[in-house]
Coordinates of C-alpha atoms and ligand atoms in Angstrom, one line a residue:
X1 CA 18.6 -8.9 11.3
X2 CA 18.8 -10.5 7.5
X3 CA 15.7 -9.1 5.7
X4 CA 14.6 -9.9 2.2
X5 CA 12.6 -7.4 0.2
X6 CA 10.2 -8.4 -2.4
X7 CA 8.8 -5.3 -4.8
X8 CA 11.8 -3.3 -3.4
X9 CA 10.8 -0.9 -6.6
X10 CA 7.5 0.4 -5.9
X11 CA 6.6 2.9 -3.8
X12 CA 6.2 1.3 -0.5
X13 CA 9.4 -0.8 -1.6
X14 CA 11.6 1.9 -2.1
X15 CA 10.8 3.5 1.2
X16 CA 11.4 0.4 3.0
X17 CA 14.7 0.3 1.7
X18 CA 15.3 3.6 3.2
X19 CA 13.5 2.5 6.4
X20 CA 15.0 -1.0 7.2
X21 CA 18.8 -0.2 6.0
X22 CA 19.0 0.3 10.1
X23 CA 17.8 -2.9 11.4
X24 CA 20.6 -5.0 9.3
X25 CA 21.6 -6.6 5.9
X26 CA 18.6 -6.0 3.6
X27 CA 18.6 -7.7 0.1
X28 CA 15.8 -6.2 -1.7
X29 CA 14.2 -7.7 -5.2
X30 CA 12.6 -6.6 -8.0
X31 CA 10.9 -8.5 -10.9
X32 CA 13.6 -7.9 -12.4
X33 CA 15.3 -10.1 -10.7
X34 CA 15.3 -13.7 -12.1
X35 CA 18.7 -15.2 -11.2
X36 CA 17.2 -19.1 -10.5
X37 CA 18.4 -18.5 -6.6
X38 CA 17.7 -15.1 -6.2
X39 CA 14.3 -14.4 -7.9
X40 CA 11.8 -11.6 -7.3
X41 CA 9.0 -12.4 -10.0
X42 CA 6.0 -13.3 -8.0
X43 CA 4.3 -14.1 -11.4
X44 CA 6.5 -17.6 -10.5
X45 CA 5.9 -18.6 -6.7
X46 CA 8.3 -21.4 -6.8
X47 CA 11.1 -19.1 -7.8
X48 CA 9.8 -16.9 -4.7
X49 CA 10.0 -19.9 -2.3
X50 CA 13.5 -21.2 -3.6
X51 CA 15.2 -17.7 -3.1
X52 CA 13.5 -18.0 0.9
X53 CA 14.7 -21.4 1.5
X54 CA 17.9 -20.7 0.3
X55 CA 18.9 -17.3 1.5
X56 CA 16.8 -17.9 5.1
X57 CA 16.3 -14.6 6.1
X58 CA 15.3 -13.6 9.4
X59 CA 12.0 -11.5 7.7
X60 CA 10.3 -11.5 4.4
X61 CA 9.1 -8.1 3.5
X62 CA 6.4 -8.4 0.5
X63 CA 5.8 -5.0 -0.8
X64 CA 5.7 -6.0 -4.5
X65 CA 1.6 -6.2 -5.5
X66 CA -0.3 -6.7 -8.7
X67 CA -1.7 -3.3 -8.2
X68 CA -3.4 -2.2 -11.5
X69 CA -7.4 -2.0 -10.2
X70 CA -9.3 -2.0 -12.8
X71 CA -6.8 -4.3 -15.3
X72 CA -7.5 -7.1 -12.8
X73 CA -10.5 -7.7 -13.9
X74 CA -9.4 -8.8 -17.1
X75 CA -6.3 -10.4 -15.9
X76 CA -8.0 -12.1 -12.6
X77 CA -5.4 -15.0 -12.9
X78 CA -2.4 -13.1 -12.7
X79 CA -3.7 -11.2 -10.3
X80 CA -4.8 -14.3 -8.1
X81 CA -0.8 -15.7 -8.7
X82 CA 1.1 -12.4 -7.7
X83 CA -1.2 -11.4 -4.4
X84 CA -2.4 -14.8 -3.5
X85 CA -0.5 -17.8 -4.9
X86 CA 2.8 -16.3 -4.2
X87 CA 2.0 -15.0 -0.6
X88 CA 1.3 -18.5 -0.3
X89 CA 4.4 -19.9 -1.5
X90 CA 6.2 -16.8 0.6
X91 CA 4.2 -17.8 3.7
X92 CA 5.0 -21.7 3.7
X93 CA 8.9 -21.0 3.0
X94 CA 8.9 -18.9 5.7
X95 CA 7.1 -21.1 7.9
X96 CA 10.1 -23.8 6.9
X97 CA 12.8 -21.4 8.0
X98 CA 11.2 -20.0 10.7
X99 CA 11.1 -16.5 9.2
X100 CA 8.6 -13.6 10.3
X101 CA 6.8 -11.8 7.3
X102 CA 5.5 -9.2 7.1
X103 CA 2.8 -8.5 4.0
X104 CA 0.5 -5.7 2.8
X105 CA -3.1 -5.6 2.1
X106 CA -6.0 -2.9 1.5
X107 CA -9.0 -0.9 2.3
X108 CA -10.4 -3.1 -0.4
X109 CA -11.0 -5.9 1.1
X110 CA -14.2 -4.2 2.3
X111 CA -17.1 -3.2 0.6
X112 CA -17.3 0.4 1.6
X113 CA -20.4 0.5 2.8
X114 CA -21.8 2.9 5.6
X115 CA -19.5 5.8 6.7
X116 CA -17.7 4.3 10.0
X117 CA -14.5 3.2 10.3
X118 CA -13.6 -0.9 9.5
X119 CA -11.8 -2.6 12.0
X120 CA -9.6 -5.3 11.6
X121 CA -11.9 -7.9 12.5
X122 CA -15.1 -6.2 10.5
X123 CA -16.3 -8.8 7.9
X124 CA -14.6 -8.7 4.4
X125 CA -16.3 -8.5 1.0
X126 CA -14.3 -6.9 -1.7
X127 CA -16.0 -5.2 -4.6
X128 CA -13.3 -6.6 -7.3
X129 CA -10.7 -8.7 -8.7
X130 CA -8.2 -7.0 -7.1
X131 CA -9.9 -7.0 -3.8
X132 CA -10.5 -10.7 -3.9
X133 CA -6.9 -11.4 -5.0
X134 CA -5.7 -9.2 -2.0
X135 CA -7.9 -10.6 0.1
X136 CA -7.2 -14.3 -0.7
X137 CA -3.6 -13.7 -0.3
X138 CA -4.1 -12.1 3.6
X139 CA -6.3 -15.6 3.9
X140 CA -3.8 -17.8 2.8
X141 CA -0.6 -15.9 4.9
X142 CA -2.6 -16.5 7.8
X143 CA -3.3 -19.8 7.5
X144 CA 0.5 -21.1 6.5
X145 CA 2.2 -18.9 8.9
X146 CA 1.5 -17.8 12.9
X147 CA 4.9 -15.1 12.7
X148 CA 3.1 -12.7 10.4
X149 CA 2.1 -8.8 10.0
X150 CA -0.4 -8.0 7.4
X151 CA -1.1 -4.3 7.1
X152 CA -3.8 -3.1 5.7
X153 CA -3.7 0.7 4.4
X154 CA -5.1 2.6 1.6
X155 CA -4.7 5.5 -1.0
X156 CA -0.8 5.0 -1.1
X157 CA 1.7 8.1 -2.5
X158 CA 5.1 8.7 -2.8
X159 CA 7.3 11.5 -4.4
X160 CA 7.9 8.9 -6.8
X161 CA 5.9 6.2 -8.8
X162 CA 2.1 6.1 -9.7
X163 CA -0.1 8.1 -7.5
X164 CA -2.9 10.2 -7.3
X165 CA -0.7 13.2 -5.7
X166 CA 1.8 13.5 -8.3
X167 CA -1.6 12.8 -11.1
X168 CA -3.4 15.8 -9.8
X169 CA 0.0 17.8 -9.9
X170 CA 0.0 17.3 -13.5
X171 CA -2.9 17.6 -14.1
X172 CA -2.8 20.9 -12.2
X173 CA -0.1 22.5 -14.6
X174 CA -1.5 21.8 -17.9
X175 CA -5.5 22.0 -17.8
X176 CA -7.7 25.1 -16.7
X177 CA -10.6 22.7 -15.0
X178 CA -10.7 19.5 -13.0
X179 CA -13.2 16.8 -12.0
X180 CA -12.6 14.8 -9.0
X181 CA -14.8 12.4 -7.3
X182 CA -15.7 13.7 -4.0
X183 CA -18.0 10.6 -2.4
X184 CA -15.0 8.5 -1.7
X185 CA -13.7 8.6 1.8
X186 CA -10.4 7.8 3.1
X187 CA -6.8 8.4 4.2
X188 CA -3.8 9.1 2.1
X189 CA -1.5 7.4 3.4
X190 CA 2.6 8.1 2.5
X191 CA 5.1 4.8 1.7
X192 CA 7.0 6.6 4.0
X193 CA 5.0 6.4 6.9
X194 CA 4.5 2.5 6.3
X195 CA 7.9 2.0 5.9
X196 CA 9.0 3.6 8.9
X197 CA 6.1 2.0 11.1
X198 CA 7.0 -1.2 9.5
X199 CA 10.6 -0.8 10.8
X200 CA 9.3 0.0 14.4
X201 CA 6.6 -3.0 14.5
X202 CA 9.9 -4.9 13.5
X203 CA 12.1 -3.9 16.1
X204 CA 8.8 -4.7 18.2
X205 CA 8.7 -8.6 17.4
X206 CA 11.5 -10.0 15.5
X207 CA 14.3 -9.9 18.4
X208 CA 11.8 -11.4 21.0
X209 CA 10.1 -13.4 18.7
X210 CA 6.6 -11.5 19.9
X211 CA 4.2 -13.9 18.4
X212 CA 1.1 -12.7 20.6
X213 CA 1.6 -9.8 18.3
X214 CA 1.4 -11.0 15.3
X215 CA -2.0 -10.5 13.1
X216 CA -3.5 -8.0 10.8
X217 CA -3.4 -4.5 11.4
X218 CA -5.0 -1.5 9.6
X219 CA -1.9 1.2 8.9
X220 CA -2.9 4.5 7.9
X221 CA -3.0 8.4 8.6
X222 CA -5.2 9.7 10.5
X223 CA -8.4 11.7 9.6
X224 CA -10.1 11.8 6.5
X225 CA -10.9 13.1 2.9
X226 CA -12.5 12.9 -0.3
X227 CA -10.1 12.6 -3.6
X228 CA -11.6 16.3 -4.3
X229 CA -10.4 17.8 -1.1
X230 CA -7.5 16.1 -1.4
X231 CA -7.0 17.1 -5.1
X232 CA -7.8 20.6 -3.4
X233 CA -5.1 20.5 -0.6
X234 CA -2.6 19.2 -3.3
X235 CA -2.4 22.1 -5.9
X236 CA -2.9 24.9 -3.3
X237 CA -0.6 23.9 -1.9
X238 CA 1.9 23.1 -4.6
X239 CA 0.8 27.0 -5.8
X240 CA 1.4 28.8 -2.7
X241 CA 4.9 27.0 -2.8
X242 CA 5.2 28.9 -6.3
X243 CA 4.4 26.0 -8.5
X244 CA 3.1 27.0 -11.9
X245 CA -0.6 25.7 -11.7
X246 CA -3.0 26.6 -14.9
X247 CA -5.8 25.4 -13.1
X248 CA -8.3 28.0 -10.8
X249 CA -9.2 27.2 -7.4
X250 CA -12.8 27.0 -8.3
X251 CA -12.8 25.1 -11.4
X252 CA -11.3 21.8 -9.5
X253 CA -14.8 20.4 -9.2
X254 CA -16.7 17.5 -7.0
X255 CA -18.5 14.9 -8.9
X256 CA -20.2 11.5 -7.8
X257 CA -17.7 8.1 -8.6
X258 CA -20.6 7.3 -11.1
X259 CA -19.4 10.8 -13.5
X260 CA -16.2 8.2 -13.9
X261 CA -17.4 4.8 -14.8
X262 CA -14.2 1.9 -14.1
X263 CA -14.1 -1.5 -14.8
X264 CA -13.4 -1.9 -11.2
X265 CA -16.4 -1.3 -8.2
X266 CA -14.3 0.7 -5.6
X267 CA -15.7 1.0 -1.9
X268 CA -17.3 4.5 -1.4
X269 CA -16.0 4.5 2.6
X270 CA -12.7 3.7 3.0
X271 CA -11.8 4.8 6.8
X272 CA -10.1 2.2 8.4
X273 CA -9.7 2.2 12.1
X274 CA -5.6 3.2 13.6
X275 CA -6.5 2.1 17.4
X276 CA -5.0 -1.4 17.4
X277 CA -1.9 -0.8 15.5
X278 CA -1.3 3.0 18.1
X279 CA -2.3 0.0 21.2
X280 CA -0.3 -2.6 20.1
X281 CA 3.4 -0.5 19.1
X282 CA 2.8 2.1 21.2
X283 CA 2.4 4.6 18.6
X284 CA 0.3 7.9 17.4
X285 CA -0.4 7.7 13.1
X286 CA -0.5 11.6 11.9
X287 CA -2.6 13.3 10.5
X288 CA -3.1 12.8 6.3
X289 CA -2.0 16.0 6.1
X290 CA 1.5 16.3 6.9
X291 CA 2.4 13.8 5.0
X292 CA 1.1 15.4 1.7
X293 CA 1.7 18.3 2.7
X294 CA 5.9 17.2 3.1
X295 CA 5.7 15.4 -0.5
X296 CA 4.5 18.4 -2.1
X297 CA 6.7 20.9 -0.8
X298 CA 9.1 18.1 -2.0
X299 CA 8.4 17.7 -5.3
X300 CA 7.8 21.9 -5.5
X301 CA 11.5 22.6 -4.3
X302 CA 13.0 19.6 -6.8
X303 CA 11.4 21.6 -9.4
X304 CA 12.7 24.8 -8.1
X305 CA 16.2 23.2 -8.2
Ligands
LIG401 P1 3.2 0.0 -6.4 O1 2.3 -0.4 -7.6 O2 3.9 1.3 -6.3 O3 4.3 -1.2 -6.3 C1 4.1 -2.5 -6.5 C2 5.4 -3.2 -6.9 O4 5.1 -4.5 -7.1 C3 6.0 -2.6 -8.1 O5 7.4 -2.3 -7.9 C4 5.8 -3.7 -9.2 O6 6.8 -3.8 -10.1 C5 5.8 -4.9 -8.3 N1 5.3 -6.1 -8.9 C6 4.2 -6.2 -9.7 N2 4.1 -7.4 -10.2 C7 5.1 -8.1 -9.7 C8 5.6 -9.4 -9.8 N3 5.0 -10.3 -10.6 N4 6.7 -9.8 -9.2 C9 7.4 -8.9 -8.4 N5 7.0 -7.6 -8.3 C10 5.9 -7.2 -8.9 O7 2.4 -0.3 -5.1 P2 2.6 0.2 -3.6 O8 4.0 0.3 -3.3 O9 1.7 1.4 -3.5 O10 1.9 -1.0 -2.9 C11 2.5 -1.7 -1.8 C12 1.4 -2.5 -1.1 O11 0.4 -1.7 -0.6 C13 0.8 -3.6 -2.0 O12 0.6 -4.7 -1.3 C14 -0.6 -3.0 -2.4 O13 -1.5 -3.9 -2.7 C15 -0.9 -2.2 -1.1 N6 -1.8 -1.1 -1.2 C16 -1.5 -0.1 -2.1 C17 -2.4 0.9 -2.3 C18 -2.1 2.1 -3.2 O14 -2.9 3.0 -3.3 N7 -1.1 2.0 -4.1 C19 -3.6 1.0 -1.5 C20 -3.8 0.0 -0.6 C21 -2.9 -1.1 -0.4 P3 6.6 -3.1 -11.6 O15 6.8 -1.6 -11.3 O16 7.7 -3.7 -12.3 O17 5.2 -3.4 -12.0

């Protein structure tokens, strides 16, 4: 299988690298990357599409996102170029050289309301700029391209990069008191675990060309938390592994999403629904906990080494 990686630097991107080396010859992209035939700036779709048409890889993998939440609202338009516009461009190349894709969206494309699980078919009504650019790029794929896998997941962490795990870790080690919001619900959900399942589903369709299986599918742990319990799990954790952590059990406290006004709405319920993707790849998503659990214990021995 010849794949080509778009965002192969984030965190999703880097564990896909790890995932699909397997499945064949994988030439993964940054932004970096802005040779006129082999480009990886999404900020310039047509560069995107040229590298597709040229190269005429068996899959597109898109893991590279404008992901900055609440800087979207002040830079809508680039937003709207790197997670719709270019998914667009991605989608219609592939569609010319008969290449699968498979894409990534979010929990925000919903509005969060009530407390049960969205399932993939649930209406859609994002909250923000980033949630409208996300979902206007699922929207577009869709409609320029029938060999596709869009998964959806949410609260994303890594032992490297940008996340909320390796935030409160800091945090953790050089304050005595914490406040985390505790009326958002969801599921962290490791790159690791997308990349791997991502690997699977591929397996799954590419070499039989499994187009009743291709859709949108919601890709995350299973069970649920609020950031605070999650905040919670994180530093006891890291301080039963022998982590230096300043901060007291007790004074990591709950507050309402309003204690921390954003420039960005986010959804207050974020649960999405496993059953279709566990039906349809014959798999079982674990539970949020191991995989946070593994990172820490990761990122607590690298320190110890
Ligand atoms: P990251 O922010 O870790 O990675 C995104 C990557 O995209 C980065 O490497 C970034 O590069 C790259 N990128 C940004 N702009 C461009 C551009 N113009 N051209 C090429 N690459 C670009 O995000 P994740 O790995 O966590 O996200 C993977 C997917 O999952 C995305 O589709 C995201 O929307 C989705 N998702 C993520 C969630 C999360 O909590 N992180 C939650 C729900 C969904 P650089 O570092 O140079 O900016």
């Amino acid at each position: 299988m010849n794949i080509l990686l778009f965002g192969a630097g984030g965190q999703v991107g880097r564990a896909l690298r790890r995932a699909l080396a397997p499945l064949g010859t994988v030439t993964a992209l940054t932004r970096a990357d802005r040779e006129p035939e082999v480009w990886g700036d999404l900020a310039e779709p047509e560069g995107v599409s040229r590298t597709i048409r040229r190269l005429r890889p068996d899959v597109v993998v898109n893991a590279a996102a404008y992901t900055a939440v609440d800087r979207a609202e002040e830079e809508r338009a680039l937003a709207f170029r790197v997670n719709a516009e270019a998914v667009e461009a991605i989608a219609r190349a592939c569609a010319d050289v008969g290449a699968w894709l498979v894409h990534y969206s979010t929990d925000y494309v919903f509005d969060g309301s009530g407390a049960s699980p969205r399932r993939e078919g649930d209406p859609v009504d994002p909250l923000n700029a980033y949630g409208e650019s996300k979902l206007a790029g699922e929207q577009a794929l869709a409609r320029g391209l029938d060999r596709h896998l869009i998964f959806r997941t949410s609260w994303v962490y890594a032992a490297t990069g940008a996340n909320f795990l390796r935030t409160m870790l800091r945090l953790a080690g050089e304050r005595d008191a914490l406040q985390v919001v505790d009326d958002q619900i969801g599921a962290p959900t490791g790159a690791d675990l997308i990349a791997d399942v991502t690997a699977h589903a591929l397996r799954s369709v590419v070499p039989a060309d499994a187009q009743g299986q291709a859709g949108i599918y919601h890709l995350v742990a299973r069970g649920e938390t609020s950031w605070h319990d999650y905040a919670r799990r994180v530093i006891e954790r890291a301080r039963a592994g022998g982590r230096p952590i300043a901060v007291s059990a007790d004074a990591i406290r709950p507050v309402p999403t309003t204690a921390f006004p954003t420039p960005a709405r986010r959804p207050l319920n974020s649960r999405l629904a496993v059953d279709r993707i566990e039906r349809a790849f014959g798999l079982r998503m674990p539970a949020w906990t191991e995989g946070v659990d593994a990172v820490v214990d990761e990122l607590v021995a690298l320190r110890a080494a």
